[in-house]
Structure formats: structure tokens, C-alpha cells
């Protein structure tokens, strides 16, 4: 599919994936890229007290959908057509040129 524009969302914690998903719903033809410095995307941090409190012992539950699918780059690509790049650090943003520079942390 030919993409008419590129939308880049920086930050893959809570708000970043929501913004990327909204961008996808708003423009189904755009290339949507989500860049996250850490290795993991969209942890359900509100569930952390339950994990620490021992209500469950599998930390991966914080990274999963209610149906148990892990929210990783493959999930975002296959389920939402979003190119999620983890372990990637944005090093420069040039709003005038509409460009960013980034580097892999691996």
C-alpha cells in the first residue's frame, strides 16, 4: 500500500501507543511509526501495585492485552499496522525540516 504521509510517535509507554493507534484510526493510509527507547512497550503501570503485592507473579501480564497477547512490536504491526521500534533512541528532532534522527540501542 502506498503511504501518503508518515506519522512518528516518540515514546512507547502509556500515551505513545494510544496516540499511534489514534493516528492509525484517523488516517488509515499513513505510515505510523512508534519509537520507544526501552525494550518494552505499553506496560500497564496501574497494575504494578497488584504485581508487587503478590496478586499475580507473572510480570508479563502487565505487558499483555486482556486476552493474553503480548504488546510487542509484532502485535502493533499485525493488529494495528503500526511500525513499533523498541530499543531505539531519538537523538535529534528538526521540526522545520520535518525530520528526526535516531539510533539503535542494540
mmCIF file of C-alpha atoms in Angstrom:
data_model
loop_
_atom_site.group_PDB
_atom_site.id
_atom_site.type_symbol
_atom_site.label_atom_id
_atom_site.label_comp_id
_atom_site.label_asym_id
_atom_site.label_seq_id
_atom_site.Cartn_x
_atom_site.Cartn_y
_atom_site.Cartn_z
ATOM 1 C CA UNK A 1 0.000 0.000 0.000
ATOM 2 C CA UNK A 2 1.353 3.411 -0.939
ATOM 3 C CA UNK A 3 1.592 5.648 2.111
ATOM 4 C CA UNK A 4 0.613 9.302 1.722
ATOM 5 C CA UNK A 5 2.399 10.537 4.841
ATOM 6 C CA UNK A 6 4.489 9.414 7.789
ATOM 7 C CA UNK A 7 3.458 9.964 11.413
ATOM 8 C CA UNK A 8 6.122 9.369 14.064
ATOM 9 C CA UNK A 9 5.193 8.993 17.734
ATOM 10 C CA UNK A 10 8.063 9.172 20.211
ATOM 11 C CA UNK A 11 7.537 7.286 23.463
ATOM 12 C CA UNK A 12 6.020 3.848 23.867
ATOM 13 C CA UNK A 13 4.748 3.843 27.440
ATOM 14 C CA UNK A 14 1.085 4.659 28.021
ATOM 15 C CA UNK A 15 0.274 7.664 25.842
ATOM 16 C CA UNK A 16 2.506 6.799 22.867
ATOM 17 C CA UNK A 17 0.704 3.633 21.750
ATOM 18 C CA UNK A 18 -2.648 5.381 22.261
ATOM 19 C CA UNK A 19 -1.505 8.287 20.078
ATOM 20 C CA UNK A 20 -0.181 5.904 17.414
ATOM 21 C CA UNK A 21 -3.438 3.928 17.403
ATOM 22 C CA UNK A 22 -5.458 7.153 17.131
ATOM 23 C CA UNK A 23 -3.244 8.267 14.235
ATOM 24 C CA UNK A 24 -3.902 4.932 12.522
ATOM 25 C CA UNK A 25 -7.678 5.275 13.005
ATOM 26 C CA UNK A 26 -7.574 8.880 11.784
ATOM 27 C CA UNK A 27 -5.521 8.129 8.658
ATOM 28 C CA UNK A 28 -5.528 4.512 7.530
ATOM 29 C CA UNK A 29 -3.138 5.290 4.663
ATOM 30 C CA UNK A 30 -0.408 6.943 6.737
ATOM 31 C CA UNK A 31 2.777 5.189 7.752
ATOM 32 C CA UNK A 32 2.678 5.198 11.566
ATOM 33 C CA UNK A 33 5.945 4.632 13.437
ATOM 34 C CA UNK A 34 6.187 4.319 17.223
ATOM 35 C CA UNK A 35 9.676 4.780 18.695
ATOM 36 C CA UNK A 36 10.458 3.532 22.208
ATOM 37 C CA UNK A 37 13.822 3.821 23.941
ATOM 38 C CA UNK A 38 13.166 0.877 26.262
ATOM 39 C CA UNK A 39 12.836 -2.772 25.279
ATOM 40 C CA UNK A 40 9.153 -2.964 26.226
ATOM 41 C CA UNK A 41 6.047 -1.158 25.057
ATOM 42 C CA UNK A 42 2.938 -0.040 26.915
ATOM 43 C CA UNK A 43 3.261 -1.543 30.350
ATOM 44 C CA UNK A 44 0.059 -1.387 32.388
ATOM 45 C CA UNK A 45 1.702 0.537 35.218
ATOM 46 C CA UNK A 46 -1.577 0.840 37.095
ATOM 47 C CA UNK A 47 -1.317 -2.919 37.659
ATOM 48 C CA UNK A 48 2.110 -2.678 39.264
ATOM 49 C CA UNK A 49 0.790 -2.472 42.863
ATOM 50 C CA UNK A 50 -1.046 -5.764 42.300
ATOM 51 C CA UNK A 51 2.115 -7.383 40.934
ATOM 52 C CA UNK A 52 4.271 -6.085 43.797
ATOM 53 C CA UNK A 53 1.552 -7.024 46.285
ATOM 54 C CA UNK A 54 1.644 -10.627 45.091
ATOM 55 C CA UNK A 55 -1.806 -10.826 43.488
ATOM 56 C CA UNK A 56 -0.074 -12.351 40.462
ATOM 57 C CA UNK A 57 3.527 -13.365 39.868
ATOM 58 C CA UNK A 58 3.871 -13.133 36.089
ATOM 59 C CA UNK A 59 5.185 -9.648 35.281
ATOM 60 C CA UNK A 60 4.379 -10.270 31.601
ATOM 61 C CA UNK A 61 0.714 -9.863 32.467
ATOM 62 C CA UNK A 62 1.470 -6.137 32.699
ATOM 63 C CA UNK A 63 2.549 -6.205 29.042
ATOM 64 C CA UNK A 64 -0.425 -8.169 27.712
ATOM 65 C CA UNK A 65 -3.864 -7.437 26.361
ATOM 66 C CA UNK A 66 -6.862 -8.730 28.335
ATOM 67 C CA UNK A 67 -6.812 -11.774 26.025
ATOM 68 C CA UNK A 68 -3.175 -12.528 26.904
ATOM 69 C CA UNK A 69 -1.458 -11.273 23.742
ATOM 70 C CA UNK A 70 1.862 -9.540 24.497
ATOM 71 C CA UNK A 71 2.014 -5.927 23.319
ATOM 72 C CA UNK A 72 5.306 -6.168 21.444
ATOM 73 C CA UNK A 73 6.373 -4.791 18.041
ATOM 74 C CA UNK A 74 4.821 -7.785 16.247
ATOM 75 C CA UNK A 75 1.474 -7.143 17.974
ATOM 76 C CA UNK A 76 1.444 -3.491 16.898
ATOM 77 C CA UNK A 77 2.382 -4.376 13.322
ATOM 78 C CA UNK A 78 -0.066 -7.255 12.893
ATOM 79 C CA UNK A 79 -3.022 -5.922 14.882
ATOM 80 C CA UNK A 80 -2.727 -2.195 14.235
ATOM 81 C CA UNK A 81 -0.409 -1.726 11.215
ATOM 82 C CA UNK A 82 1.982 0.342 13.365
ATOM 83 C CA UNK A 83 5.759 0.006 12.963
ATOM 84 C CA UNK A 84 6.882 -0.116 16.618
ATOM 85 C CA UNK A 85 10.629 0.203 17.122
ATOM 86 C CA UNK A 86 11.963 -0.637 20.568
ATOM 87 C CA UNK A 87 15.497 -0.105 21.855
ATOM 88 C CA UNK A 88 15.626 2.979 19.660
ATOM 89 C CA UNK A 89 16.636 6.427 20.877
ATOM 90 C CA UNK A 90 15.662 9.647 19.135
ATOM 91 C CA UNK A 91 18.750 11.858 19.078
ATOM 92 C CA UNK A 92 17.520 14.881 17.135
ATOM 93 C CA UNK A 93 14.223 16.429 16.107
ATOM 94 C CA UNK A 94 14.138 19.093 13.388
ATOM 95 C CA UNK A 95 10.568 20.404 13.214
ATOM 96 C CA UNK A 96 11.361 22.816 10.376
ATOM 97 C CA UNK A 97 12.668 20.028 8.144
ATOM 98 C CA UNK A 98 10.096 17.523 9.460
ATOM 99 C CA UNK A 99 12.858 15.034 10.247
ATOM 100 C CA UNK A 100 14.186 13.080 13.185
ATOM 101 C CA UNK A 101 17.425 11.251 13.794
ATOM 102 C CA UNK A 102 17.579 8.099 15.857
ATOM 103 C CA UNK A 103 19.901 5.256 16.752
ATOM 104 C CA UNK A 104 19.508 1.652 17.741
ATOM 105 C CA UNK A 105 20.496 0.843 21.309
ATOM 106 C CA UNK A 106 21.230 -2.796 20.484
#
